[in-house]
Short mmCIF file of C-alpha atoms and ligand atoms in Angstrom, two decimals:
data_model
loop_
_atom_site.label_atom_id
_atom_site.label_comp_id
_atom_site.label_asym_id
_atom_site.label_seq_id
_atom_site.Cartn_x
_atom_site.Cartn_y
_atom_site.Cartn_z
CA MET A 1 -45.14 -1.97 7.97
CA ALA A 2 -47.37 -1.80 4.87
CA SER A 3 -45.66 -2.57 1.59
CA SER A 4 -44.93 0.48 -0.53
CA ILE A 5 -46.20 -1.39 -3.60
CA LEU A 6 -49.60 -3.09 -3.41
CA THR A 7 -51.00 -5.48 -5.99
CA THR A 8 -54.41 -7.03 -6.57
CA ARG A 9 -55.51 -9.49 -9.27
CA ASP A 10 -58.95 -9.64 -10.83
CA ASP A 11 -58.95 -12.27 -13.59
CA GLY A 12 -56.38 -11.03 -16.09
CA LEU A 13 -56.14 -7.51 -14.65
CA LEU A 14 -53.28 -6.69 -12.29
CA THR A 15 -53.66 -3.45 -10.33
CA ILE A 16 -50.45 -1.92 -8.95
CA THR A 17 -50.83 0.79 -6.30
CA LEU A 18 -47.94 3.02 -5.24
CA ASN A 19 -48.35 3.12 -1.48
CA ARG A 20 -46.44 5.76 0.49
CA PRO A 21 -49.34 8.22 0.78
CA ASP A 22 -47.71 10.35 3.53
CA ARG A 23 -44.92 11.16 1.01
CA LEU A 24 -47.26 11.45 -1.99
CA ASN A 25 -45.90 8.04 -3.05
CA ALA A 26 -42.39 9.41 -3.68
CA PHE A 27 -39.98 6.63 -4.58
CA THR A 28 -37.24 5.32 -2.35
CA ALA A 29 -34.67 2.94 -3.84
CA GLU A 30 -36.30 0.04 -1.99
CA MET A 31 -39.75 0.98 -3.32
CA LEU A 32 -38.40 1.18 -6.87
CA ASN A 33 -36.81 -2.24 -6.50
CA GLN A 34 -40.17 -3.63 -5.42
CA PHE A 35 -41.90 -1.80 -8.28
CA ASN A 36 -39.47 -3.24 -10.81
CA GLY A 37 -40.00 -6.75 -9.40
CA VAL A 38 -43.78 -6.42 -9.75
CA LEU A 39 -43.49 -4.96 -13.28
CA ASN A 40 -41.15 -7.75 -14.39
CA ASP A 41 -43.55 -10.39 -13.04
CA ALA A 42 -46.46 -8.67 -14.78
CA ALA A 43 -44.57 -8.59 -18.06
CA THR A 44 -43.77 -12.31 -18.05
CA ASP A 45 -46.89 -13.77 -16.38
CA SER A 46 -49.18 -14.83 -19.21
CA GLY A 47 -52.11 -14.75 -16.78
CA VAL A 48 -51.72 -10.98 -16.52
CA ARG A 49 -53.42 -9.56 -19.61
CA ALA A 50 -53.48 -5.87 -18.64
CA VAL A 51 -52.03 -3.69 -15.89
CA LEU A 52 -53.59 -0.75 -14.05
CA LEU A 53 -51.20 1.60 -12.21
CA THR A 54 -52.40 4.13 -9.63
CA GLY A 55 -51.42 5.75 -6.33
CA ALA A 56 -52.76 5.59 -2.78
CA GLY A 57 -53.98 8.73 -1.01
CA ARG A 58 -54.07 12.23 -2.47
CA GLY A 59 -51.03 11.93 -4.74
CA PHE A 60 -50.07 9.71 -7.66
CA CYS A 61 -46.29 10.00 -7.23
CA ALA A 62 -43.96 12.88 -6.29
CA GLY A 63 -40.96 11.31 -8.04
CA GLN A 64 -37.76 10.60 -6.18
CA ASP A 65 -37.99 10.79 -2.37
CA LEU A 66 -35.64 13.67 -1.69
CA ASN A 67 -35.08 12.41 1.87
CA ASP A 68 -33.86 9.03 0.67
CA ARG A 69 -30.26 10.12 0.47
CA ALA A 70 -28.08 12.87 1.87
CA VAL A 71 -27.89 15.75 -0.61
CA ALA A 72 -26.42 18.97 0.74
CA PRO A 73 -24.14 21.75 -0.49
CA GLY A 74 -20.57 20.67 0.10
CA GLY A 75 -21.55 17.04 0.75
CA ALA A 76 -20.62 14.03 -1.38
CA PRO A 77 -23.06 14.09 -4.34
CA PRO A 78 -25.09 10.96 -5.12
CA ASP A 79 -24.64 9.29 -8.51
CA LEU A 80 -28.03 9.94 -10.10
CA GLY A 81 -26.91 8.10 -13.24
CA GLU A 82 -26.66 4.94 -11.15
CA SER A 83 -30.15 5.56 -9.79
CA LEU A 84 -31.60 5.97 -13.30
CA GLU A 85 -29.67 3.07 -14.81
CA ASN A 86 -30.58 0.57 -12.11
CA ARG A 87 -34.03 1.62 -10.96
CA TYR A 88 -35.95 4.26 -12.97
CA ASN A 89 -34.93 3.29 -16.50
CA PRO A 90 -35.75 -0.42 -16.03
CA ALA A 91 -39.24 0.55 -14.84
CA VAL A 92 -39.84 2.76 -17.90
CA ARG A 93 -38.44 0.12 -20.25
CA THR A 94 -40.61 -2.62 -18.77
CA ILE A 95 -43.77 -0.52 -18.97
CA ARG A 96 -43.07 0.40 -22.60
CA SER A 97 -42.00 -3.07 -23.72
CA MET A 98 -44.36 -5.36 -21.81
CA PRO A 99 -46.55 -7.15 -24.35
CA LYS A 100 -49.81 -6.06 -22.75
CA PRO A 101 -51.57 -2.74 -22.16
CA VAL A 102 -50.66 -0.57 -19.17
CA VAL A 103 -53.43 1.81 -18.09
CA VAL A 104 -52.52 4.58 -15.64
CA ALA A 105 -55.00 6.26 -13.29
CA VAL A 106 -53.34 9.47 -12.08
CA ASN A 107 -55.29 10.10 -8.89
CA GLY A 108 -53.46 13.25 -7.74
CA VAL A 109 -50.26 15.19 -8.18
CA ALA A 110 -47.69 13.54 -10.47
CA ALA A 111 -44.31 15.27 -10.14
CA GLY A 112 -40.79 14.64 -11.42
CA ALA A 113 -40.20 11.00 -12.28
CA GLY A 114 -43.76 10.33 -11.08
CA ALA A 115 -45.13 12.43 -13.94
CA ASN A 116 -42.99 10.72 -16.54
CA LEU A 117 -43.63 7.20 -15.30
CA ALA A 118 -47.32 7.99 -15.78
CA LEU A 119 -46.60 9.11 -19.35
CA ALA A 120 -44.83 5.81 -20.03
CA GLY A 121 -48.25 4.14 -19.79
CA ASP A 122 -50.28 3.20 -22.84
CA ILE A 123 -53.54 4.86 -21.80
CA VAL A 124 -53.41 7.57 -19.16
CA PHE A 125 -56.48 8.82 -17.28
CA ALA A 126 -56.21 11.59 -14.71
CA ALA A 127 -58.59 12.86 -12.05
CA ARG A 128 -59.67 16.45 -12.71
CA SER A 129 -57.91 17.50 -9.50
CA ALA A 130 -54.61 15.86 -10.57
CA ARG A 131 -51.60 17.95 -11.61
CA PHE A 132 -48.55 17.15 -13.71
CA ILE A 133 -45.29 18.90 -12.80
CA GLN A 134 -41.84 18.54 -14.34
CA SER A 135 -40.32 19.46 -10.96
CA PHE A 136 -36.77 18.73 -12.08
CA ALA A 137 -36.22 22.35 -13.17
CA LYS A 138 -36.76 23.51 -9.58
CA ILE A 139 -33.86 21.43 -8.23
CA GLY A 140 -31.30 21.73 -11.00
CA LEU A 141 -32.07 18.44 -12.77
CA ILE A 142 -33.35 17.49 -16.19
CA PRO A 143 -36.59 15.61 -16.94
CA ASP A 144 -35.78 11.91 -16.63
CA SER A 145 -37.66 8.63 -16.67
CA GLY A 146 -38.37 9.21 -20.36
CA GLY A 147 -39.59 12.80 -19.96
CA THR A 148 -37.43 14.16 -22.77
CA TYR A 149 -38.77 11.35 -24.99
CA PHE A 150 -42.45 11.21 -24.08
CA LEU A 151 -43.16 14.93 -23.66
CA PRO A 152 -42.19 16.19 -27.15
CA ARG A 153 -43.93 13.21 -28.73
CA ARG A 154 -47.12 13.77 -26.76
CA VAL A 155 -47.38 17.58 -26.68
CA GLY A 156 -44.83 18.89 -29.24
CA THR A 157 -41.47 20.53 -28.65
CA ALA A 158 -42.72 24.01 -27.72
CA ARG A 159 -44.92 22.75 -24.89
CA ALA A 160 -42.39 20.12 -23.83
CA MET A 161 -39.72 22.81 -23.53
CA GLY A 162 -42.01 25.11 -21.57
CA LEU A 163 -43.03 22.36 -19.18
CA ALA A 164 -39.43 21.21 -18.70
CA LEU A 165 -37.85 24.64 -18.19
CA LEU A 166 -40.61 26.35 -16.21
CA GLY A 167 -41.56 23.38 -14.04
CA GLU A 168 -45.09 24.75 -13.87
CA SER A 169 -48.02 22.61 -12.89
CA ILE A 170 -50.71 21.79 -15.45
CA ASP A 171 -54.02 20.25 -14.51
CA ALA A 172 -55.62 17.15 -15.96
CA GLU A 173 -57.95 19.09 -18.23
CA GLN A 174 -55.05 20.95 -19.84
CA ALA A 175 -53.01 17.75 -20.09
CA SER A 176 -55.93 16.19 -21.92
CA ASP A 177 -56.44 19.23 -24.18
CA TRP A 178 -52.74 19.11 -25.09
CA GLY A 179 -52.87 15.40 -25.93
CA MET A 180 -50.56 14.50 -23.06
CA ILE A 181 -53.06 12.02 -21.63
CA TRP A 182 -56.08 10.10 -22.92
CA ALA A 183 -58.73 11.72 -20.70
CA ALA A 184 -59.47 13.78 -17.61
CA VAL A 185 -62.33 12.31 -15.58
CA ASP A 186 -64.22 13.34 -12.47
CA ASP A 187 -62.30 12.38 -9.32
CA ASP A 188 -64.96 10.03 -8.01
CA GLU A 189 -65.11 8.22 -11.35
CA LEU A 190 -61.38 7.87 -11.98
CA LEU A 191 -60.79 4.38 -10.67
CA SER A 192 -63.99 2.84 -11.99
CA THR A 193 -63.37 4.38 -15.42
CA ALA A 194 -59.72 3.32 -15.63
CA ALA A 195 -60.40 -0.14 -14.19
CA GLY A 196 -63.28 -0.60 -16.63
CA VAL A 197 -61.07 0.21 -19.61
CA ALA A 198 -58.20 -1.91 -18.27
CA GLY A 199 -60.62 -4.80 -17.65
CA ASP A 200 -61.96 -4.53 -21.21
CA LEU A 201 -58.39 -4.58 -22.53
CA ALA A 202 -57.60 -7.66 -20.38
CA ALA A 203 -60.53 -9.42 -22.06
CA GLY A 204 -59.39 -8.32 -25.52
CA PRO A 205 -56.99 -9.73 -28.12
CA THR A 206 -53.88 -9.05 -26.04
CA ALA A 207 -51.43 -10.58 -28.51
CA GLY A 208 -52.73 -8.10 -31.08
CA PHE A 209 -52.44 -5.29 -28.54
CA ALA A 210 -48.81 -6.28 -27.96
CA LYS A 211 -48.11 -5.98 -31.69
CA THR A 212 -49.86 -2.60 -31.83
CA LYS A 213 -47.70 -1.42 -28.95
CA GLU A 214 -44.56 -2.73 -30.65
CA ALA A 215 -45.43 -0.91 -33.89
CA LEU A 216 -46.21 2.41 -32.20
CA ASN A 217 -43.08 2.17 -30.03
CA ALA A 218 -40.99 1.69 -33.16
CA SER A 219 -42.60 4.46 -35.21
CA GLY A 220 -40.74 7.30 -33.49
CA LEU A 221 -37.45 6.28 -35.07
CA ASN A 222 -38.53 4.43 -38.21
CA SER A 223 -38.82 5.78 -41.74
CA LEU A 224 -42.20 5.26 -43.43
CA ASP A 225 -40.67 2.40 -45.43
CA ASP A 226 -39.39 0.70 -42.29
CA GLN A 227 -42.71 1.20 -40.58
CA LEU A 228 -44.67 -0.25 -43.51
CA ASP A 229 -42.40 -3.29 -43.44
CA LEU A 230 -42.91 -3.68 -39.71
CA GLU A 231 -46.69 -3.38 -40.08
CA ARG A 232 -46.58 -6.06 -42.80
CA ASP A 233 -44.66 -8.46 -40.56
CA LEU A 234 -46.74 -7.84 -37.45
CA GLN A 235 -50.02 -8.01 -39.38
CA ARG A 236 -48.92 -11.25 -41.01
CA ALA A 237 -48.38 -12.74 -37.56
CA ALA A 238 -51.67 -11.27 -36.30
CA GLY A 239 -53.47 -12.75 -39.30
CA PHE A 240 -52.20 -16.22 -38.38
CA SER A 241 -53.51 -15.91 -34.80
CA ASP A 242 -56.51 -17.68 -33.27
CA ASP A 243 -57.76 -14.32 -32.01
CA TYR A 244 -58.13 -12.99 -35.55
CA ALA A 245 -60.09 -16.08 -36.59
CA GLU A 246 -62.23 -15.76 -33.45
CA GLY A 247 -62.78 -12.03 -33.96
CA VAL A 248 -63.99 -12.46 -37.53
CA ALA A 249 -66.14 -15.51 -36.66
CA ALA A 250 -67.74 -13.63 -33.76
CA PHE A 251 -68.42 -10.60 -35.95
CA LEU A 252 -70.09 -12.70 -38.63
CA ALA A 253 -72.11 -14.67 -36.06
CA LYS A 254 -73.06 -11.43 -34.25
CA ARG A 255 -71.77 -12.76 -30.91
CA THR A 256 -69.18 -11.56 -28.38
CA PRO A 257 -65.67 -12.82 -29.22
CA GLU A 258 -63.70 -14.90 -26.71
CA PHE A 259 -60.11 -13.85 -27.14
CA LYS A 260 -57.27 -15.95 -25.77
CA GLY A 261 -54.38 -13.56 -26.46
O1 T3D B 301 -32.40 9.10 -8.02
C1 T3D B 301 -32.59 10.28 -8.37
O2 T3D B 301 -32.67 11.21 -7.58
C2 T3D B 301 -32.73 10.60 -9.81
C3 T3D B 301 -34.14 10.68 -10.17
C4 T3D B 301 -34.80 11.84 -10.01
C5 T3D B 301 -36.23 11.85 -10.37
C6 T3D B 301 -37.05 12.88 -9.70
O3 T3D B 301 -38.19 12.58 -9.53
S1 T3D B 301 -36.41 14.38 -9.22
C7 T3D B 301 -37.85 15.25 -8.69
C8 T3D B 301 -38.23 14.92 -7.25
N1 T3D B 301 -39.53 15.41 -6.90
C9 T3D B 301 -39.77 16.69 -6.61
O4 T3D B 301 -38.93 17.55 -6.69
C10 T3D B 301 -41.17 17.01 -6.12
C11 T3D B 301 -41.12 17.54 -4.69
N2 T3D B 301 -42.45 17.75 -4.20
C12 T3D B 301 -43.17 18.83 -4.46
O5 T3D B 301 -42.75 19.73 -5.19
C13 T3D B 301 -44.52 18.94 -3.81
O6 T3D B 301 -44.55 18.09 -2.72
C14 T3D B 301 -45.66 18.58 -4.78
C15 T3D B 301 -45.83 19.69 -5.83
C16 T3D B 301 -45.42 17.24 -5.46
C17 T3D B 301 -46.98 18.49 -3.98
O7 T3D B 301 -47.15 19.69 -3.24
P1 T3D B 301 -48.26 19.74 -2.08
O8 T3D B 301 -48.28 21.12 -1.55
O9 T3D B 301 -49.54 19.19 -2.62
O10 T3D B 301 -47.78 18.70 -0.96
P2 T3D B 301 -46.57 18.87 0.07
O11 T3D B 301 -47.08 19.44 1.34
O12 T3D B 301 -45.43 19.56 -0.58
O13 T3D B 301 -46.14 17.32 0.29
C18 T3D B 301 -46.79 16.48 1.23
C19 T3D B 301 -45.73 15.76 2.00
O14 T3D B 301 -45.00 14.92 1.07
C20 T3D B 301 -44.71 16.72 2.61
O15 T3D B 301 -44.25 16.13 3.81
P3 T3D B 301 -44.73 16.74 5.23
O16 T3D B 301 -44.38 18.20 5.23
O17 T3D B 301 -46.20 16.51 5.28
O18 T3D B 301 -43.95 15.95 6.23
C21 T3D B 301 -43.60 16.72 1.59
O19 T3D B 301 -42.34 17.04 2.14
C22 T3D B 301 -43.61 15.26 1.14
N3 T3D B 301 -43.04 15.11 -0.20
C23 T3D B 301 -43.57 15.49 -1.36
N4 T3D B 301 -42.75 15.21 -2.36
C24 T3D B 301 -41.66 14.64 -1.80
C25 T3D B 301 -41.84 14.59 -0.41
N5 T3D B 301 -40.92 14.06 0.40
C26 T3D B 301 -39.78 13.60 -0.17
N6 T3D B 301 -39.55 13.62 -1.50
C27 T3D B 301 -40.46 14.12 -2.35
N7 T3D B 301 -40.23 14.09 -3.68
#
């Protein structure tokens, strides 16, 4: 049986493909365990300098596989808190905290936790035919996997509330217009565009990117004073790095820099 998580390596770029196309790549517990294993390896492997996440087939990810457990009126309810604590939340935390860029190529419908895992990425591309749906509202749940965090920060509270309560689908173009994602691209150019950007990031000053990510992650809760202090500390460390010296030397010599990260 094919693995539900596929990986390929091309120099410093790791591509992760969600691979249950007949279920629009909906997550089972086993698939999430595999996903978390791959994400953890990507986070700690210094040879991985950027990650590209996409889905196989016509969907990106339909969130939790609703067949993966018995849910029925009158039956014993599953503990969804356990599911989030042990499987979804670790994935979101690893994507947000890994010290390297995560590019997401949303190739088709992204629903429920699938939509919010996409939004956990650093740079999100979506095919023009892709849709984002906060499906939780349709089944009595709340947006999870960071949805209540990422959505208001990306699109503002009014749109976040509408998306969360109405559970309506929005297409890639609208997601891009609202600032929810970086760009909508033609379907047949999605993977080459996202892989090109991810490859460029993998060849870039990844230690600097990690500090940028750390600073932006912190800014949601910091005061301006705290954020200025953090920028000072991170920039001090960046200024001591070989990549900074290389970047400036390459600029002055009018040559392409060779970053080590
Ligand atoms: O652990 C926890 O439970 C807590 C965490 C919760 C996080 C969550 O993600 S909750 C939200 C779960 N997801 C959903 O509610 C989405 C359900 N799916 C849909 O609403 C629709 O499938 C889509 C809007 C995503 C796509 O619609 P469409 O018309 O393009 O495709 P389809 O025909 O509905 O789906 C294709 C097949 O995939 C179909 O199977 P079939 O009929 O061909 O045998 C469908 O049943 C299956 N599928 C799609 N999503 C799921 C699924 N099977 C199981 N679970 C799914 N989530």
